[in-house]
Amino acid sequence: MPGLGQELYRKARKRIPGGTQLLSKRPEMLLPEQWPTYYSRASGSQIWDLDGNRYVDMSYSGIGSCILGYADPDVDAAVHAAIDTGSMSTLNCAEEVDLADLLCEIHPWAEMVRYARGGGDAMAVAVRIARAHTRRDKVAFCGYHGWHDWYLAANVGSNNALGDHLLPGLAPNGVPRQLAGTAFPFHYNRIDELKAIVQVHGKELAAIVMEPIRNQLPQDGFLQEVREIANRNGSVLIFDEVTSAWRLNSGGAHLIYGVSPDIAVFAKAISNGYPMAAIIGTGTVMQAAQQSFISSTYWTERIGPAAALATIKKHRVRNVSARLLSTGKKIQAAWQSAAEQTGLALTVSGIPPLAHFSLHAEDAQAARTLFTQLMLERGFLASNAFYATYAQSDEDIEQYSAAVMEAFRELAQATETDTVKKLLKGPVAHVGFFRLT
Ligand SMILES: Cc1ncc(COP(=O)(O)O)c(C=O)c1O
């Protein structure tokens, strides 16, 4: 089965340290030595690999970026228009002002907007603004926020402070050791942990950074209490909506909970696969962006804002989040029912548009790897996470659910007979960050 993709990847590992530009796209994270790895074409819910094999993508959908589906015709038309009229020039593009207006209309608490092109970069901008505004250095945070120094500083001298925040083992080599003791993690729904950080670092805390929602629902009053703590402590509350936004509603997920941050950050799904990120905030806090040098050439190009305007427009007109919710619920139900019918022990979690399951097996990671292998054989890109898109059809959902049933049946048998590893055609997938040898 391993074809041209694996052949190219072997070459890539010699040329590109770590093999890929994003940890989540390493084939070792999905199905080592088997994963198709590279694509030749992507359209709607489908991807073709270098050998011309076609798969329905029921996994990460461009790692959460292509919320409308691949090569969406409406977004692509806006992008083509931006290209045809010049995507870059010495002057600025008007679309960035239109987009700022639109984002502030959707989020009425926000008054000003800056842009970047990646999620982690935009989060670094947000933290810089918070530090400039408060003239403080330290940050309390919950969840994953990218690759930048301010965040990885949490692992300097501790190595696993970030272990519970999506990706274990993020190595902070190259991050100045002097940044040790500047970033402090707390767990979602653990207000006591945030309070403990505030008690120790109180008036040095520039920002509280978190996703308003991700794998768990907020407990009653949790987000409100975080807001109150930030107010009392004079810290900037930053909601990282890089992954959570546009899934449950046409905007930031925080709108649903009625808790407004001082800054919210969008990327990924805001522009359906084209590089774009927005940092929105209250006028008072955002003005601090003028007291710090935050400036980059490609943050001015036209494709990103044009794609974002088209994506948001379609998202609102088509009520995309309602479709994502219904698809996610069907997928979660399909996992649950297939598990019950085949006797496989698993737990389903996550908001429906960003659904997950975890297998309860002796070697759960080997079992998850075998699931990916069995699904690939059936024409699906699949893992234990499912990111819903508007392009996944009812037929995709039905065929995927049927394939899950077959795969779970084989998996249940393999777990019972202790043959999971024997059935794997390659090594077990990695969990978290590893240096590739
Ligand atoms: C919540 C959150 N913040 C930040 C990032 C980083 O975004 P990017 O990979 O675009 O730098 C991610 C990416 O997964 C994310 O999920």
Tab-separated table of C-alpha atoms and ligand atoms in Angstrom:
chain	number	residue	atom	x	y	z
A	1	MET	CA	0.000	0.000	0.000
A	2	PRO	CA	2.649	2.680	0.844
A	3	GLY	CA	3.066	4.538	-2.414
A	4	LEU	CA	4.592	7.686	-3.841
A	5	GLY	CA	3.658	9.710	-0.761
A	6	GLN	CA	5.778	7.618	1.582
A	7	GLU	CA	8.593	7.602	-0.969
A	8	LEU	CA	8.532	11.417	-1.107
A	9	TYR	CA	8.305	11.632	2.666
A	10	ARG	CA	11.497	9.603	3.078
A	11	LYS	CA	13.174	12.229	0.878
A	12	ALA	CA	11.514	15.073	2.794
A	13	ARG	CA	12.880	13.853	6.102
A	14	LYS	CA	16.392	14.333	4.736
A	15	ARG	CA	15.657	17.853	3.429
A	16	ILE	CA	13.133	19.162	5.931
A	17	PRO	CA	13.952	18.810	9.628
A	18	GLY	CA	10.989	17.071	11.243
A	19	GLY	CA	9.615	16.124	7.813
A	20	THR	CA	6.690	18.593	7.692
A	21	GLN	CA	5.916	22.174	8.736
A	22	LEU	CA	3.141	21.195	11.162
A	23	LEU	CA	3.450	18.428	13.733
A	24	SER	CA	-0.145	17.295	13.138
A	25	LYS	CA	0.615	16.617	9.460
A	26	ARG	CA	3.475	14.243	10.183
A	27	PRO	CA	2.472	10.799	8.951
A	28	GLU	CA	3.993	9.405	12.170
A	29	MET	CA	1.135	11.082	14.047
A	30	LEU	CA	-1.477	9.160	12.033
A	31	LEU	CA	-0.188	5.950	10.474
A	32	PRO	CA	3.608	5.629	10.287
A	33	GLU	CA	4.952	4.284	6.986
A	34	GLN	CA	1.433	3.953	5.516
A	35	TRP	CA	-0.242	7.381	5.566
A	36	PRO	CA	-0.530	8.919	2.066
A	37	THR	CA	1.129	12.111	3.466
A	38	TYR	CA	0.898	14.273	0.300
A	39	TYR	CA	-2.046	15.262	-1.848
A	40	SER	CA	-2.325	16.069	-5.523
A	41	ARG	CA	-5.860	17.494	-5.396
A	42	ALA	CA	-8.503	18.352	-2.811
A	43	SER	CA	-12.126	19.256	-3.457
A	44	GLY	CA	-15.171	19.320	-1.155
A	45	SER	CA	-14.697	16.462	1.288
A	46	GLN	CA	-12.299	14.558	-0.957
A	47	ILE	CA	-8.539	14.286	-1.283
A	48	TRP	CA	-6.476	12.528	-3.947
A	49	ASP	CA	-2.992	11.320	-3.028
A	50	LEU	CA	0.075	11.239	-5.293
A	51	ASP	CA	-0.897	7.817	-6.628
A	52	GLY	CA	-4.342	9.089	-7.612
A	53	ASN	CA	-6.145	7.253	-4.791
A	54	ARG	CA	-9.251	9.096	-3.650
A	55	TYR	CA	-10.170	9.418	0.030
A	56	VAL	CA	-13.068	11.022	1.846
A	57	ASP	CA	-11.516	13.162	4.565
A	58	MET	CA	-13.292	12.435	7.835
A	59	SER	CA	-10.284	13.423	9.941
A	60	TYR	CA	-8.889	16.922	10.484
A	61	SER	CA	-10.183	18.775	7.382
A	62	GLY	CA	-7.024	20.769	6.777
A	63	ILE	CA	-6.350	20.751	10.556
A	64	GLY	CA	-9.535	22.685	11.162
A	65	SER	CA	-8.964	25.283	8.475
A	66	CYS	CA	-11.304	24.210	5.678
A	67	ILE	CA	-14.639	24.587	7.419
A	68	LEU	CA	-16.559	24.912	4.118
A	69	GLY	CA	-14.650	22.065	2.475
A	70	TYR	CA	-11.655	22.025	0.133
A	71	ALA	CA	-11.487	24.433	-2.808
A	72	ASP	CA	-14.806	26.029	-1.922
A	73	PRO	CA	-16.070	27.654	-5.159
A	74	ASP	CA	-17.331	30.879	-3.531
A	75	VAL	CA	-14.197	31.521	-1.497
A	76	ASP	CA	-12.001	30.564	-4.434
A	77	ALA	CA	-13.875	32.995	-6.710
A	78	ALA	CA	-13.116	35.831	-4.258
A	79	VAL	CA	-9.491	34.736	-4.113
A	80	HIS	CA	-9.218	34.544	-7.907
A	81	ALA	CA	-10.624	38.080	-8.110
A	82	ALA	CA	-8.026	39.259	-5.584
A	83	ILE	CA	-5.269	37.606	-7.621
A	84	ASP	CA	-6.551	38.939	-10.934
A	85	THR	CA	-6.571	42.496	-9.618
A	86	GLY	CA	-3.187	42.171	-7.906
A	87	SER	CA	-2.917	40.473	-4.524
A	88	MET	CA	-0.083	42.717	-3.333
A	89	SER	CA	1.000	46.296	-3.933
A	90	THR	CA	2.728	49.253	-2.307
A	91	LEU	CA	-0.680	50.471	-1.152
A	92	ASN	CA	-2.911	48.679	1.340
A	93	CYS	CA	-5.941	46.560	0.420
A	94	ALA	CA	-9.364	48.002	1.236
A	95	GLU	CA	-10.651	44.559	2.217
A	96	GLU	CA	-8.785	44.752	5.534
A	97	VAL	CA	-10.969	47.695	6.598
A	98	ASP	CA	-14.167	45.948	5.447
A	99	LEU	CA	-13.171	42.836	7.380
A	100	ALA	CA	-12.422	44.873	10.515
A	101	ASP	CA	-15.918	46.409	10.314
A	102	LEU	CA	-17.508	43.005	9.820
A	103	LEU	CA	-15.646	41.415	12.752
A	104	CYS	CA	-16.626	44.308	15.042
A	105	GLU	CA	-20.237	44.051	13.862
A	106	ILE	CA	-20.279	40.329	14.709
A	107	HIS	CA	-18.514	40.957	18.051
A	108	PRO	CA	-20.032	44.235	19.291
A	109	TRP	CA	-17.701	44.455	22.332
A	110	ALA	CA	-14.708	44.824	19.955
A	111	GLU	CA	-13.672	48.145	18.430
A	112	MET	CA	-10.313	47.594	16.764
A	113	VAL	CA	-8.615	44.898	14.727
A	114	ARG	CA	-5.078	43.881	13.718
A	115	TYR	CA	-4.108	41.050	11.397
A	116	ALA	CA	-1.527	38.313	11.014
A	117	ARG	CA	-1.570	35.220	8.814
A	118	GLY	CA	-1.197	32.291	11.244
A	119	GLY	CA	-2.850	31.312	14.516
A	120	GLY	CA	0.302	31.106	16.617
A	121	ASP	CA	1.597	34.382	15.145
A	122	ALA	CA	-1.681	36.124	15.926
A	123	MET	CA	-1.582	34.792	19.492
A	124	ALA	CA	1.942	36.199	19.850
A	125	VAL	CA	0.603	39.577	18.680
A	126	ALA	CA	-2.233	39.375	21.226
A	127	VAL	CA	0.135	38.578	24.089
A	128	ARG	CA	2.487	41.382	23.001
A	129	ILE	CA	-0.415	43.859	23.009
A	130	ALA	CA	-1.504	42.643	26.460
A	131	ARG	CA	2.020	43.039	27.798
A	132	ALA	CA	2.375	46.493	26.246
A	133	HIS	CA	-1.013	47.577	27.612
A	134	THR	CA	-0.447	46.371	31.180
A	135	ARG	CA	3.330	46.917	31.252
A	136	ARG	CA	3.516	43.506	32.908
A	137	ASP	CA	5.295	40.331	31.734
A	138	LYS	CA	3.649	37.182	33.056
A	139	VAL	CA	0.886	35.126	31.458
A	140	ALA	CA	-1.560	32.552	32.851
A	141	PHE	CA	-2.919	30.255	30.177
A	142	CYS	CA	-4.992	27.175	29.487
A	143	GLY	CA	-4.713	25.081	26.304
A	144	TYR	CA	-2.479	25.091	23.225
A	145	HIS	CA	-1.606	28.408	21.615
A	146	GLY	CA	1.178	27.812	19.084
A	147	TRP	CA	4.932	27.584	18.799
A	148	HIS	CA	6.098	30.994	20.052
A	149	ASP	CA	8.493	31.786	22.891
A	150	TRP	CA	5.885	33.306	25.220
A	151	TYR	CA	4.029	29.956	25.254
A	152	LEU	CA	6.882	27.431	25.196
A	153	ALA	CA	8.426	29.407	28.082
A	154	ALA	CA	6.084	27.354	30.289
A	155	ASN	CA	8.191	24.277	29.533
A	156	VAL	CA	11.533	25.996	30.207
A	157	GLY	CA	12.943	24.311	33.288
A	158	SER	CA	9.906	22.086	33.699
A	159	ASN	CA	9.660	20.193	30.414
A	160	ASN	CA	6.126	18.979	30.925
A	161	ALA	CA	4.096	21.934	32.151
A	162	LEU	CA	2.404	21.839	28.739
A	163	GLY	CA	1.891	18.066	28.883
A	164	ASP	CA	-1.816	18.353	29.614
A	165	HIS	CA	-2.448	21.090	27.062
A	166	LEU	CA	-3.141	19.209	23.822
A	167	LEU	CA	0.409	18.283	22.866
A	168	PRO	CA	2.792	16.570	25.273
A	169	GLY	CA	6.565	16.785	24.950
A	170	LEU	CA	6.859	20.222	23.255
A	171	ALA	CA	10.600	20.845	23.539
A	172	PRO	CA	11.510	24.436	24.465
A	173	ASN	CA	15.106	24.258	23.163
A	174	GLY	CA	16.011	27.643	21.713
A	175	VAL	CA	13.612	29.500	23.977
A	176	PRO	CA	15.683	31.824	26.217
A	177	ARG	CA	16.098	30.262	29.662
A	178	GLN	CA	15.475	33.725	31.094
A	179	LEU	CA	11.817	33.268	30.127
A	180	ALA	CA	11.424	30.529	32.755
A	181	GLY	CA	8.732	31.577	35.207
A	182	THR	CA	6.812	33.833	32.816
A	183	ALA	CA	3.996	31.499	31.654
A	184	PHE	CA	1.792	29.432	33.960
A	185	PRO	CA	-0.737	26.806	32.845
A	186	PHE	CA	-4.098	26.067	34.433
A	187	HIS	CA	-6.658	23.446	33.443
A	188	TYR	CA	-10.028	24.194	31.864
A	189	ASN	CA	-12.838	24.479	34.434
A	190	ARG	CA	-10.279	24.650	37.278
A	191	ILE	CA	-10.872	28.133	38.588
A	192	ASP	CA	-8.939	27.160	41.747
A	193	GLU	CA	-5.775	26.699	39.641
A	194	LEU	CA	-6.177	30.127	38.044
A	195	LYS	CA	-6.808	31.680	41.446
A	196	ALA	CA	-3.612	30.093	42.786
A	197	ILE	CA	-1.585	31.599	39.891
A	198	VAL	CA	-3.157	35.006	40.474
A	199	GLN	CA	-2.460	34.790	44.192
A	200	VAL	CA	1.268	34.253	43.603
A	201	HIS	CA	1.857	36.411	40.510
A	202	GLY	CA	-1.031	38.878	40.899
A	203	LYS	CA	0.092	42.284	39.760
A	204	GLU	CA	2.738	40.887	37.401
A	205	LEU	CA	0.123	39.056	35.325
A	206	ALA	CA	-0.350	40.762	31.938
A	207	ALA	CA	-2.836	38.304	30.488
A	208	ILE	CA	-5.099	35.333	31.046
A	209	VAL	CA	-5.131	33.338	27.817
A	210	MET	CA	-7.545	30.520	27.045
A	211	GLU	CA	-9.892	28.947	24.544
A	212	PRO	CA	-13.446	29.745	25.640
A	213	ILE	CA	-14.398	26.146	24.790
A	214	ARG	CA	-12.744	23.078	23.283
A	215	ASN	CA	-13.087	19.522	24.561
A	216	GLN	CA	-15.325	20.233	27.528
A	217	LEU	CA	-18.271	22.526	28.068
A	218	PRO	CA	-17.623	25.350	30.512
A	219	GLN	CA	-19.011	24.610	33.965
A	220	ASP	CA	-21.628	27.010	35.249
A	221	GLY	CA	-20.059	30.392	35.884
A	222	PHE	CA	-16.502	29.344	34.926
A	223	LEU	CA	-16.018	31.812	32.076
A	224	GLN	CA	-17.772	34.567	34.042
A	225	GLU	CA	-15.447	33.973	37.003
A	226	VAL	CA	-12.369	34.085	34.760
A	227	ARG	CA	-13.669	37.414	33.433
A	228	GLU	CA	-14.125	38.756	36.973
A	229	ILE	CA	-10.645	37.621	38.016
A	230	ALA	CA	-9.119	39.382	34.990
A	231	ASN	CA	-11.053	42.557	35.854
A	232	ARG	CA	-10.059	42.514	39.516
A	233	ASN	CA	-6.438	41.771	38.689
A	234	GLY	CA	-6.122	44.258	35.843
A	235	SER	CA	-5.047	41.481	33.429
A	236	VAL	CA	-6.091	41.355	29.778
A	237	LEU	CA	-8.434	38.434	29.031
A	238	ILE	CA	-7.522	36.867	25.675
A	239	PHE	CA	-9.834	34.275	24.145
A	240	ASP	CA	-8.003	32.113	21.616
A	241	GLU	CA	-10.714	31.339	19.054
A	242	VAL	CA	-8.276	30.004	16.454
A	243	THR	CA	-9.993	26.615	16.502
A	244	SER	CA	-13.226	27.165	18.448
A	245	ALA	CA	-14.726	29.989	16.358
A	246	TRP	CA	-17.161	29.431	13.459
A	247	ARG	CA	-18.028	25.904	14.688
A	248	LEU	CA	-21.032	26.541	16.949
A	249	ASN	CA	-22.105	29.906	15.534
A	250	SER	CA	-21.077	32.507	12.939
A	251	GLY	CA	-18.416	34.111	15.110
A	252	GLY	CA	-16.444	33.483	18.273
A	253	ALA	CA	-17.821	30.725	20.524
A	254	HIS	CA	-17.667	33.188	23.434
A	255	LEU	CA	-20.728	34.972	21.984
A	256	ILE	CA	-22.817	31.947	22.967
A	257	TYR	CA	-21.739	32.227	26.592
A	258	GLY	CA	-22.179	35.970	26.843
A	259	VAL	CA	-18.676	36.549	28.207
A	260	SER	CA	-16.624	39.147	26.334
A	261	PRO	CA	-12.824	39.065	26.431
A	262	ASP	CA	-10.577	42.118	25.951
A	263	ILE	CA	-9.009	40.429	22.916
A	264	ALA	CA	-10.171	37.519	20.737
A	265	VAL	CA	-8.019	35.817	18.117
A	266	PHE	CA	-9.225	34.110	14.937
A	267	ALA	CA	-7.318	32.144	12.288
A	268	LYS	CA	-7.767	28.803	10.489
A	269	ALA	CA	-11.475	28.530	9.642
A	270	ILE	CA	-11.928	32.302	9.233
A	271	SER	CA	-10.643	32.071	5.641
A	272	ASN	CA	-11.256	28.437	4.659
A	273	GLY	CA	-7.658	27.424	4.090
A	274	TYR	CA	-6.101	30.688	2.944
A	275	PRO	CA	-3.594	32.199	5.396
A	276	MET	CA	-5.398	34.769	7.558
A	277	ALA	CA	-5.630	35.670	11.213
A	278	ALA	CA	-7.351	38.483	13.092
A	279	ILE	CA	-6.768	39.946	16.527
A	280	ILE	CA	-9.834	41.891	17.645
A	281	GLY	CA	-10.185	43.852	20.868
A	282	THR	CA	-11.498	46.762	22.848
A	283	GLY	CA	-10.197	50.165	21.776
A	284	THR	CA	-8.335	50.788	25.045
A	285	VAL	CA	-6.385	47.539	24.929
A	286	MET	CA	-5.777	47.486	21.165
A	287	GLN	CA	-4.345	51.013	21.179
A	288	ALA	CA	-1.324	49.509	22.950
A	289	ALA	CA	-0.421	47.978	19.570
A	290	GLN	CA	0.792	51.494	18.751
A	291	GLN	CA	3.261	51.450	21.637
A	292	SER	CA	5.011	48.313	20.411
A	293	PHE	CA	6.459	47.523	17.008
A	294	ILE	CA	4.098	44.975	15.428
A	295	SER	CA	4.476	45.011	11.643
A	296	SER	CA	5.013	42.545	8.808
A	297	THR	CA	4.928	42.815	4.989
A	298	TYR	CA	2.689	39.867	4.173
A	299	TRP	CA	0.132	40.864	6.792
A	300	THR	CA	-0.931	43.418	4.158
A	301	GLU	CA	-1.637	41.137	1.201
A	302	ARG	CA	-5.132	40.852	-0.188
A	303	ILE	CA	-5.888	37.130	-0.482
A	304	GLY	CA	-6.359	36.545	3.258
A	305	PRO	CA	-8.933	39.320	3.874
A	306	ALA	CA	-10.750	38.543	0.586
A	307	ALA	CA	-10.987	34.869	1.557
A	308	ALA	CA	-12.137	35.758	5.086
A	309	LEU	CA	-14.889	38.090	3.830
A	310	ALA	CA	-16.168	35.412	1.428
A	311	THR	CA	-15.957	32.656	4.050
A	312	ILE	CA	-17.810	34.639	6.722
A	313	LYS	CA	-20.471	35.708	4.222
A	314	LYS	CA	-21.156	32.137	3.122
A	315	HIS	CA	-20.979	30.903	6.709
A	316	ARG	CA	-23.753	33.309	7.742
A	317	VAL	CA	-25.970	32.929	4.669
A	318	ARG	CA	-25.868	29.125	4.689
A	319	ASN	CA	-26.036	28.766	8.486
A	320	VAL	CA	-22.951	26.579	8.282
A	321	SER	CA	-22.618	26.035	12.045
A	322	ALA	CA	-26.038	24.312	12.176
A	323	ARG	CA	-24.828	21.814	9.569
A	324	LEU	CA	-21.531	21.279	11.429
A	325	LEU	CA	-23.407	20.596	14.651
A	326	SER	CA	-25.751	18.102	13.046
A	327	THR	CA	-22.910	16.311	11.201
A	328	GLY	CA	-20.789	16.177	14.367
A	329	LYS	CA	-23.673	14.737	16.386
A	330	LYS	CA	-24.257	12.034	13.751
A	331	ILE	CA	-20.578	11.073	13.790
A	332	GLN	CA	-20.463	10.944	17.593
A	333	ALA	CA	-23.608	8.780	17.560
A	334	ALA	CA	-22.093	6.494	14.908
A	335	TRP	CA	-18.978	5.930	17.062
A	336	GLN	CA	-21.099	5.282	20.141
A	337	SER	CA	-23.443	2.869	18.433
A	338	ALA	CA	-20.655	0.980	16.619
A	339	ALA	CA	-18.795	0.654	19.925
A	340	GLU	CA	-21.882	-0.667	21.701
A	341	GLN	CA	-22.629	-3.176	18.937
A	342	THR	CA	-19.078	-4.481	18.731
A	343	GLY	CA	-18.271	-4.381	22.463
A	344	LEU	CA	-15.450	-1.884	22.011
A	345	ALA	CA	-14.874	0.340	25.044
A	346	LEU	CA	-14.557	4.009	24.187
A	347	THR	CA	-15.429	7.483	25.387
A	348	VAL	CA	-16.775	10.115	23.012
A	349	SER	CA	-15.964	13.749	23.796
A	350	GLY	CA	-15.629	17.239	22.319
A	351	ILE	CA	-18.145	19.689	20.934
A	352	PRO	CA	-19.837	17.894	17.999
A	353	PRO	CA	-18.091	19.892	15.207
A	354	LEU	CA	-14.712	19.016	16.810
A	355	ALA	CA	-15.433	15.496	18.019
A	356	HIS	CA	-13.044	12.952	19.545
A	357	PHE	CA	-13.113	9.445	20.895
A	358	SER	CA	-10.646	7.653	23.116
A	359	LEU	CA	-10.348	3.895	23.123
A	360	HIS	CA	-10.019	2.007	26.376
A	361	ALA	CA	-7.650	-0.755	25.331
A	362	GLU	CA	-4.457	-2.050	26.885
A	363	ASP	CA	-2.479	-0.317	24.155
A	364	ALA	CA	-4.923	2.410	23.149
A	365	GLN	CA	-2.480	4.118	20.792
A	366	ALA	CA	-1.836	0.879	18.870
A	367	ALA	CA	-5.600	0.345	18.632
A	368	ARG	CA	-6.101	3.919	17.371
A	369	THR	CA	-3.370	3.343	14.782
A	370	LEU	CA	-5.079	0.164	13.601
A	371	PHE	CA	-8.385	2.061	13.311
A	372	THR	CA	-6.700	4.571	10.962
A	373	GLN	CA	-5.229	1.705	8.917
A	374	LEU	CA	-8.582	-0.089	8.635
A	375	MET	CA	-10.344	3.142	7.598
A	376	LEU	CA	-7.672	3.998	5.031
A	377	GLU	CA	-8.223	0.583	3.441
A	378	ARG	CA	-11.900	1.592	3.143
A	379	GLY	CA	-11.127	4.901	1.458
A	380	PHE	CA	-11.325	7.272	4.450
A	381	LEU	CA	-8.782	9.536	6.080
A	382	ALA	CA	-9.736	8.976	9.709
A	383	SER	CA	-8.369	9.161	13.200
A	384	ASN	CA	-9.918	9.466	16.656
A	385	ALA	CA	-10.779	13.103	15.904
A	386	PHE	CA	-13.378	14.343	13.468
A	387	TYR	CA	-13.578	17.972	12.314
A	388	ALA	CA	-16.874	18.635	10.560
A	389	THR	CA	-17.080	20.640	7.324
A	390	TYR	CA	-19.958	22.012	5.297
A	391	ALA	CA	-18.859	19.867	2.335
A	392	GLN	CA	-19.271	16.485	4.006
A	393	SER	CA	-22.433	15.079	2.466
A	394	ASP	CA	-25.101	12.823	3.968
A	395	GLU	CA	-23.654	10.078	1.791
A	396	ASP	CA	-20.153	10.677	3.236
A	397	ILE	CA	-21.609	10.405	6.736
A	398	GLU	CA	-23.522	7.214	5.940
A	399	GLN	CA	-20.608	5.498	4.210
A	400	TYR	CA	-18.209	6.571	6.943
A	401	SER	CA	-20.561	5.269	9.658
A	402	ALA	CA	-20.797	1.904	7.882
A	403	ALA	CA	-17.008	1.732	7.556
A	404	VAL	CA	-16.597	2.598	11.260
A	405	MET	CA	-18.860	-0.321	12.127
A	406	GLU	CA	-16.683	-2.716	10.113
A	407	ALA	CA	-13.441	-1.253	11.468
A	408	PHE	CA	-14.657	-1.370	15.087
A	409	ARG	CA	-15.690	-5.011	14.602
A	410	GLU	CA	-12.174	-5.920	13.441
A	411	LEU	CA	-10.655	-3.786	16.167
A	412	ALA	CA	-12.754	-5.415	18.883
A	413	GLN	CA	-11.689	-8.836	17.657
A	414	ALA	CA	-8.044	-7.787	17.503
A	415	THR	CA	-8.169	-6.401	21.042
A	416	GLU	CA	-9.792	-9.571	22.348
A	417	THR	CA	-7.250	-11.813	20.644
A	418	ASP	CA	-4.321	-9.494	21.437
A	419	THR	CA	-3.413	-9.194	17.749
A	420	VAL	CA	-3.603	-5.392	17.309
A	421	LYS	CA	0.139	-4.925	16.780
A	422	LYS	CA	0.363	-8.008	14.581
A	423	LEU	CA	-2.243	-6.562	12.234
A	424	LEU	CA	-0.472	-3.208	11.942
A	425	LYS	CA	1.515	-2.864	8.719
A	426	GLY	CA	3.846	-0.293	10.272
A	427	PRO	CA	4.815	1.140	13.674
A	428	VAL	CA	2.375	2.534	16.218
A	429	ALA	CA	1.590	6.255	15.749
A	430	HIS	CA	3.366	8.840	17.886
A	431	VAL	CA	1.636	10.704	20.678
A	432	GLY	CA	2.867	14.285	20.897
A	433	PHE	CA	6.185	15.762	19.839
A	434	PHE	CA	9.216	13.579	19.129
A	435	ARG	CA	12.507	14.257	17.444
A	436	LEU	CA	12.568	12.179	14.232
A	437	THR	CA	15.756	10.169	13.808
B	1	LIG	C1	-6.342	27.063	19.960
B	1	LIG	C2	-5.197	27.203	19.023
B	1	LIG	N1	-4.395	28.274	19.112
B	1	LIG	C3	-3.360	28.455	18.276
B	1	LIG	C4	-3.062	27.512	17.320
B	1	LIG	C5	-1.895	27.733	16.399
B	1	LIG	O1	-2.336	28.062	15.142
B	1	LIG	P1	-1.379	27.889	13.876
B	1	LIG	O2	-1.100	26.430	13.719
B	1	LIG	O3	-2.141	28.491	12.742
B	1	LIG	O4	-0.120	28.671	14.171
B	1	LIG	C6	-3.861	26.372	17.195
B	1	LIG	C7	-3.554	25.336	16.200
B	1	LIG	O5	-3.937	24.214	16.285
B	1	LIG	C8	-4.954	26.206	18.070
B	1	LIG	O6	-5.753	25.138	17.999
